[in-house]
Amino acid sequence: MIRPMKNLPSFLSKFLEQAADAPETDVEYTVDELAREAGTTVRNLRAYQDRGLLPPPERRGRVGIYNGGHLARLRLIGQLLERGYGIASIRELLEAWEQGRDLAHVLGLEQAIVGAWNQVEPTRLGFDEVQALFGADLTDDNMDRARELGLIEFAGDHLRVLNPQVFGAGVQLYRSGIPLDVLLDQFASIRRQVEPVSAGIVRMIVQHLVNPLLSTSLPHVSELDELNRQLLALRPLVEQVVNSELARGLQLSANQELGERVGELLKGFLKR
């Protein structure tokens, strides 16, 4: 029996477990009996099988024998068809579930939640170009660190910069006088602190917007489209809050750090 992946959203796990937890061997059907029990036709059943939606039967001579798992899968396919899902979408959904792959993309929600990060097109830089940018600071350790952080990757005789916007900001900060190893350390620190914040925001959206819609079963395709539009509309608002709080934190930290430094300088002058 194929089991759902552990981190599968509860609403989708329950829905798909209708097929996985059904009796698989206690009842047997011929193709005609299975089609009749599932409320479909033999022609449809064979079409689902040809397209990979339905596992093949057990062969006993020239007769194919189906079981309760096949019946549950047929009923699940029927429910998905009623909700407006096409054959290709159903196959992709079932394959993703069985293989433990991410399902947000299959449901069409990934882009709305993930946003523009994956839309950034990598750029190509020659090793001589990177050397010209960072000079002696382009050590093997710094190169390995940048690769571990997913900033660059080696591609034969050149480098692929995976996020040009982040890379460009790093170049400008380096030119302003901040050492490359310090920038890499700071980037790693930012990522560690931002990831929990991002996870909290996504959990909030899923709990209050996604789960209510998908509490008992998969919605109709039109409902998923509406949810996708809603999530896309919310992204700029969430980013606005995060950017505003970042600006506030930068101002507070700058005032504190600069204030302490200026205070130390003033004390030094007063002692003279």
mmCIF file of N, CA and C in Angstrom, residues 97-181:
data_model
loop_
_atom_site.group_PDB
_atom_site.id
_atom_site.type_symbol
_atom_site.label_atom_id
_atom_site.label_comp_id
_atom_site.label_asym_id
_atom_site.label_seq_id
_atom_site.Cartn_x
_atom_site.Cartn_y
_atom_site.Cartn_z
ATOM 1 N N TRP A 97 1.416 12.613 -5.145
ATOM 2 C CA TRP A 97 1.080 12.085 -3.822
ATOM 3 C C TRP A 97 1.781 10.765 -3.573
ATOM 4 N N GLU A 98 1.730 9.857 -4.531
ATOM 5 C CA GLU A 98 2.315 8.534 -4.360
ATOM 6 C C GLU A 98 3.828 8.587 -4.219
ATOM 7 N N GLN A 99 4.464 9.544 -4.889
ATOM 8 C CA GLN A 99 5.913 9.652 -4.871
ATOM 9 C C GLN A 99 6.415 10.584 -3.774
ATOM 10 N N GLY A 100 5.500 11.158 -3.005
ATOM 11 C CA GLY A 100 5.901 12.038 -1.914
ATOM 12 C C GLY A 100 6.416 13.377 -2.366
ATOM 13 N N ARG A 101 6.035 13.813 -3.589
ATOM 14 C CA ARG A 101 6.508 15.092 -4.096
ATOM 15 C C ARG A 101 5.609 16.228 -3.621
ATOM 16 N N ASP A 102 6.109 17.455 -3.818
ATOM 17 C CA ASP A 102 5.366 18.641 -3.403
ATOM 18 C C ASP A 102 4.071 18.759 -4.199
ATOM 19 N N LEU A 103 2.977 19.076 -3.494
ATOM 20 C CA LEU A 103 1.665 19.139 -4.132
ATOM 21 C C LEU A 103 1.172 20.559 -4.359
ATOM 22 N N ALA A 104 1.863 21.551 -3.805
ATOM 23 C CA ALA A 104 1.413 22.926 -3.993
ATOM 24 C C ALA A 104 1.421 23.305 -5.465
ATOM 25 N N HIS A 105 2.451 22.836 -6.175
ATOM 26 C CA HIS A 105 2.533 23.140 -7.608
ATOM 27 C C HIS A 105 1.374 22.496 -8.360
ATOM 28 N N VAL A 106 1.049 21.249 -7.997
ATOM 29 C CA VAL A 106 -0.032 20.530 -8.678
ATOM 30 C C VAL A 106 -1.352 21.255 -8.488
ATOM 31 N N LEU A 107 -1.574 21.790 -7.295
ATOM 32 C CA LEU A 107 -2.829 22.473 -7.004
ATOM 33 C C LEU A 107 -2.852 23.900 -7.547
ATOM 34 N N GLY A 108 -1.744 24.347 -8.101
ATOM 35 C CA GLY A 108 -1.699 25.685 -8.673
ATOM 36 C C GLY A 108 -1.518 26.783 -7.654
ATOM 37 N N LEU A 109 -1.068 26.441 -6.435
ATOM 38 C CA LEU A 109 -0.944 27.433 -5.374
ATOM 39 C C LEU A 109 0.499 27.842 -5.121
ATOM 40 N N GLU A 110 1.453 27.083 -5.664
ATOM 41 C CA GLU A 110 2.851 27.320 -5.345
ATOM 42 C C GLU A 110 3.301 28.724 -5.722
ATOM 43 N N GLN A 111 2.976 29.168 -6.931
ATOM 44 C CA GLN A 111 3.466 30.455 -7.398
ATOM 45 C C GLN A 111 2.896 31.596 -6.572
ATOM 46 N N ALA A 112 1.623 31.444 -6.156
ATOM 47 C CA ALA A 112 1.004 32.501 -5.366
ATOM 48 C C ALA A 112 1.661 32.635 -3.998
ATOM 49 N N ILE A 113 2.082 31.495 -3.420
ATOM 50 C CA ILE A 113 2.680 31.524 -2.093
ATOM 51 C C ILE A 113 4.167 31.829 -2.163
ATOM 52 N N VAL A 114 4.875 31.175 -3.093
ATOM 53 C CA VAL A 114 6.320 31.312 -3.169
ATOM 54 C C VAL A 114 6.716 32.661 -3.731
ATOM 55 N N GLY A 115 6.013 33.117 -4.765
ATOM 56 C CA GLY A 115 6.273 34.443 -5.291
ATOM 57 C C GLY A 115 7.402 34.480 -6.291
ATOM 58 N N ALA A 116 8.136 35.579 -6.287
ATOM 59 C CA ALA A 116 9.038 35.886 -7.392
ATOM 60 C C ALA A 116 10.412 35.240 -7.292
ATOM 61 N N TRP A 117 10.749 34.599 -6.175
ATOM 62 C CA TRP A 117 12.098 34.054 -6.035
ATOM 63 C C TRP A 117 12.431 33.114 -7.179
ATOM 64 N N ASN A 118 11.519 32.179 -7.472
ATOM 65 C CA ASN A 118 11.785 31.202 -8.520
ATOM 66 C C ASN A 118 11.605 31.777 -9.920
ATOM 67 N N GLN A 119 11.138 33.008 -10.025
ATOM 68 C CA GLN A 119 10.988 33.626 -11.337
ATOM 69 C C GLN A 119 12.269 34.303 -11.800
ATOM 70 N N VAL A 120 13.227 34.458 -10.901
ATOM 71 C CA VAL A 120 14.472 35.139 -11.240
ATOM 72 C C VAL A 120 15.276 34.255 -12.182
ATOM 73 N N GLU A 121 15.692 34.826 -13.285
ATOM 74 C CA GLU A 121 16.483 34.087 -14.257
ATOM 75 C C GLU A 121 17.967 34.168 -13.876
ATOM 76 N N PRO A 122 18.635 33.029 -13.723
ATOM 77 C CA PRO A 122 20.071 33.058 -13.425
ATOM 78 C C PRO A 122 20.848 33.741 -14.554
ATOM 79 N N THR A 123 21.971 34.318 -14.193
ATOM 80 C CA THR A 123 22.848 34.920 -15.191
ATOM 81 C C THR A 123 24.179 34.177 -15.216
ATOM 82 N N ARG A 124 24.897 34.390 -16.265
ATOM 83 C CA ARG A 124 26.180 33.700 -16.472
ATOM 84 C C ARG A 124 27.324 34.674 -16.277
ATOM 85 N N LEU A 125 28.348 34.238 -15.543
ATOM 86 C CA LEU A 125 29.548 35.049 -15.345
ATOM 87 C C LEU A 125 30.770 34.166 -15.549
ATOM 88 N N GLY A 126 31.736 34.669 -16.262
ATOM 89 C CA GLY A 126 33.001 33.958 -16.401
ATOM 90 C C GLY A 126 33.817 34.079 -15.125
ATOM 91 N N PHE A 127 34.707 33.119 -14.897
ATOM 92 C CA PHE A 127 35.533 33.153 -13.691
ATOM 93 C C PHE A 127 36.401 34.407 -13.658
ATOM 94 N N ASP A 128 36.834 34.850 -14.828
ATOM 95 C CA ASP A 128 37.652 36.067 -14.866
ATOM 96 C C ASP A 128 36.831 37.288 -14.462
ATOM 97 N N GLU A 129 35.529 37.289 -14.804
ATOM 98 C CA GLU A 129 34.664 38.409 -14.420
ATOM 99 C C GLU A 129 34.452 38.442 -12.912
ATOM 100 N N VAL A 130 34.252 37.275 -12.323
ATOM 101 C CA VAL A 130 34.066 37.209 -10.871
ATOM 102 C C VAL A 130 35.356 37.605 -10.164
ATOM 103 N N GLN A 131 36.489 37.166 -10.706
ATOM 104 C CA GLN A 131 37.786 37.528 -10.128
ATOM 105 C C GLN A 131 37.994 39.041 -10.167
ATOM 106 N N ALA A 132 37.550 39.665 -11.259
ATOM 107 C CA ALA A 132 37.693 41.113 -11.380
ATOM 108 C C ALA A 132 36.819 41.846 -10.364
ATOM 109 N N LEU A 133 35.681 41.259 -10.000
ATOM 110 C CA LEU A 133 34.772 41.897 -9.044
ATOM 111 C C LEU A 133 35.313 41.836 -7.614
ATOM 112 N N PHE A 134 35.889 40.675 -7.232
ATOM 113 C CA PHE A 134 36.237 40.466 -5.823
ATOM 114 C C PHE A 134 37.730 40.338 -5.563
ATOM 115 N N GLY A 135 38.532 40.271 -6.600
ATOM 116 C CA GLY A 135 39.975 40.254 -6.418
ATOM 117 C C GLY A 135 40.454 39.151 -5.502
ATOM 118 N N ALA A 136 41.362 39.514 -4.575
ATOM 119 C CA ALA A 136 41.984 38.528 -3.693
ATOM 120 C C ALA A 136 41.003 37.907 -2.713
ATOM 121 N N ASP A 137 39.855 38.551 -2.500
ATOM 122 C CA ASP A 137 38.856 37.998 -1.577
ATOM 123 C C ASP A 137 38.131 36.790 -2.168
ATOM 124 N N LEU A 138 38.341 36.537 -3.457
ATOM 125 C CA LEU A 138 37.676 35.407 -4.087
ATOM 126 C C LEU A 138 38.471 34.130 -3.808
ATOM 127 N N THR A 139 38.476 33.729 -2.543
ATOM 128 C CA THR A 139 39.203 32.526 -2.129
ATOM 129 C C THR A 139 38.357 31.286 -2.378
ATOM 130 N N ASP A 140 38.986 30.131 -2.296
ATOM 131 C CA ASP A 140 38.254 28.874 -2.453
ATOM 132 C C ASP A 140 37.186 28.734 -1.371
ATOM 133 N N ASP A 141 37.518 29.154 -0.143
ATOM 134 C CA ASP A 141 36.554 29.057 0.956
ATOM 135 C C ASP A 141 35.322 29.910 0.682
ATOM 136 N N ASN A 142 35.536 31.140 0.200
ATOM 137 C CA ASN A 142 34.398 32.017 -0.084
ATOM 138 C C ASN A 142 33.576 31.495 -1.257
ATOM 139 N N MET A 143 34.249 30.929 -2.250
ATOM 140 C CA MET A 143 33.528 30.350 -3.385
ATOM 141 C C MET A 143 32.665 29.176 -2.923
ATOM 142 N N ASP A 144 33.257 28.307 -2.087
ATOM 143 C CA ASP A 144 32.499 27.150 -1.585
ATOM 144 C C ASP A 144 31.324 27.604 -0.734
ATOM 145 N N ARG A 145 31.532 28.652 0.063
ATOM 146 C CA ARG A 145 30.450 29.157 0.924
ATOM 147 C C ARG A 145 29.312 29.718 0.072
ATOM 148 N N ALA A 146 29.653 30.474 -0.953
ATOM 149 C CA ALA A 146 28.630 31.041 -1.831
ATOM 150 C C ALA A 146 27.844 29.936 -2.535
ATOM 151 N N ARG A 147 28.525 28.878 -2.893
ATOM 152 C CA ARG A 147 27.837 27.757 -3.538
ATOM 153 C C ARG A 147 26.932 27.029 -2.551
ATOM 154 N N GLU A 148 27.403 26.813 -1.329
ATOM 155 C CA GLU A 148 26.578 26.157 -0.305
ATOM 156 C C GLU A 148 25.319 26.957 -0.001
ATOM 157 N N LEU A 149 25.428 28.275 -0.070
ATOM 158 C CA LEU A 149 24.286 29.140 0.205
ATOM 159 C C LEU A 149 23.338 29.262 -0.995
ATOM 160 N N GLY A 150 23.697 28.635 -2.100
ATOM 161 C CA GLY A 150 22.824 28.677 -3.270
ATOM 162 C C GLY A 150 22.892 29.990 -4.027
ATOM 163 N N LEU A 151 23.993 30.715 -3.856
ATOM 164 C CA LEU A 151 24.139 31.985 -4.569
ATOM 165 C C LEU A 151 24.717 31.784 -5.966
ATOM 166 N N ILE A 152 25.603 30.799 -6.081
ATOM 167 C CA ILE A 152 26.234 30.505 -7.370
ATOM 168 C C ILE A 152 26.292 28.994 -7.545
ATOM 169 N N GLU A 153 26.536 28.575 -8.764
ATOM 170 C CA GLU A 153 26.860 27.186 -9.026
ATOM 171 C C GLU A 153 27.832 27.125 -10.200
ATOM 172 N N PHE A 154 28.674 26.122 -10.154
ATOM 173 C CA PHE A 154 29.653 25.946 -11.223
ATOM 174 C C PHE A 154 28.978 25.303 -12.426
ATOM 175 N N ALA A 155 29.285 25.824 -13.604
ATOM 176 C CA ALA A 155 28.695 25.299 -14.838
ATOM 177 C C ALA A 155 29.778 25.245 -15.921
ATOM 178 N N GLY A 156 30.654 24.261 -15.765
ATOM 179 C CA GLY A 156 31.719 24.110 -16.755
ATOM 180 C C GLY A 156 32.750 25.214 -16.658
ATOM 181 N N ASP A 157 32.869 26.014 -17.710
ATOM 182 C CA ASP A 157 33.885 27.056 -17.752
ATOM 183 C C ASP A 157 33.378 28.397 -17.246
ATOM 184 N N HIS A 158 32.207 28.388 -16.584
ATOM 185 C CA HIS A 158 31.660 29.649 -16.060
ATOM 186 C C HIS A 158 30.849 29.384 -14.794
ATOM 187 N N LEU A 159 30.358 30.456 -14.207
ATOM 188 C CA LEU A 159 29.493 30.383 -13.032
ATOM 189 C C LEU A 159 28.082 30.804 -13.402
ATOM 190 N N ARG A 160 27.107 30.208 -12.743
ATOM 191 C CA ARG A 160 25.718 30.656 -12.864
ATOM 192 C C ARG A 160 25.357 31.380 -11.574
ATOM 193 N N VAL A 161 24.974 32.640 -11.694
ATOM 194 C CA VAL A 161 24.503 33.420 -10.549
ATOM 195 C C VAL A 161 23.009 33.177 -10.430
ATOM 196 N N LEU A 162 22.597 32.501 -9.361
ATOM 197 C CA LEU A 162 21.221 32.008 -9.274
ATOM 198 C C LEU A 162 20.221 33.107 -8.944
ATOM 199 N N ASN A 163 20.650 34.138 -8.255
ATOM 200 C CA ASN A 163 19.764 35.275 -7.993
ATOM 201 C C ASN A 163 20.551 36.560 -8.242
ATOM 202 N N PRO A 164 20.473 37.090 -9.461
ATOM 203 C CA PRO A 164 21.269 38.282 -9.802
ATOM 204 C C PRO A 164 20.993 39.475 -8.903
ATOM 205 N N GLN A 165 19.764 39.610 -8.411
ATOM 206 C CA GLN A 165 19.433 40.761 -7.557
ATOM 207 C C GLN A 165 20.230 40.708 -6.254
ATOM 208 N N VAL A 166 20.263 39.552 -5.624
ATOM 209 C CA VAL A 166 21.030 39.397 -4.385
ATOM 210 C C VAL A 166 22.527 39.549 -4.669
ATOM 211 N N PHE A 167 22.973 38.947 -5.757
ATOM 212 C CA PHE A 167 24.392 39.034 -6.122
ATOM 213 C C PHE A 167 24.796 40.489 -6.373
ATOM 214 N N GLY A 168 23.948 41.226 -7.092
ATOM 215 C CA GLY A 168 24.243 42.621 -7.375
ATOM 216 C C GLY A 168 24.325 43.464 -6.116
ATOM 217 N N ALA A 169 23.414 43.194 -5.162
ATOM 218 C CA ALA A 169 23.466 43.925 -3.898
ATOM 219 C C ALA A 169 24.752 43.612 -3.152
ATOM 220 N N GLY A 170 25.165 42.344 -3.203
ATOM 221 C CA GLY A 170 26.405 41.958 -2.542
ATOM 222 C C GLY A 170 27.611 42.649 -3.153
ATOM 223 N N VAL A 171 27.625 42.767 -4.467
ATOM 224 C CA VAL A 171 28.735 43.449 -5.144
ATOM 225 C C VAL A 171 28.815 44.906 -4.701
ATOM 226 N N GLN A 172 27.669 45.577 -4.631
ATOM 227 C CA GLN A 172 27.658 46.982 -4.221
ATOM 228 C C GLN A 172 28.127 47.142 -2.778
ATOM 229 N N LEU A 173 27.685 46.237 -1.894
ATOM 230 C CA LEU A 173 28.123 46.310 -0.501
ATOM 231 C C LEU A 173 29.620 46.033 -0.386
ATOM 232 N N TYR A 174 30.107 45.097 -1.198
ATOM 233 C CA TYR A 174 31.547 44.796 -1.185
ATOM 234 C C TYR A 174 32.344 46.016 -1.653
ATOM 235 N N ARG A 175 31.865 46.670 -2.693
ATOM 236 C CA ARG A 175 32.562 47.854 -3.199
ATOM 237 C C ARG A 175 32.547 48.998 -2.201
ATOM 238 N N SER A 176 31.542 48.988 -1.316
ATOM 239 C CA SER A 176 31.475 50.047 -0.303
ATOM 240 C C SER A 176 32.470 49.812 0.823
ATOM 241 N N GLY A 177 33.065 48.602 0.866
ATOM 242 C CA GLY A 177 34.105 48.355 1.867
ATOM 243 C C GLY A 177 33.844 47.205 2.814
ATOM 244 N N ILE A 178 32.764 46.474 2.638
ATOM 245 C CA ILE A 178 32.463 45.351 3.524
ATOM 246 C C ILE A 178 33.121 44.090 2.957
ATOM 247 N N PRO A 179 33.934 43.384 3.739
ATOM 248 C CA PRO A 179 34.632 42.190 3.243
ATOM 249 C C PRO A 179 33.661 41.106 2.763
ATOM 250 N N LEU A 180 34.096 40.327 1.797
ATOM 251 C CA LEU A 180 33.245 39.305 1.197
ATOM 252 C C LEU A 180 32.836 38.239 2.209
ATOM 253 N N ASP A 181 33.772 37.803 3.063
ATOM 254 C CA ASP A 181 33.428 36.763 4.030
ATOM 255 C C ASP A 181 32.400 37.272 5.040
#
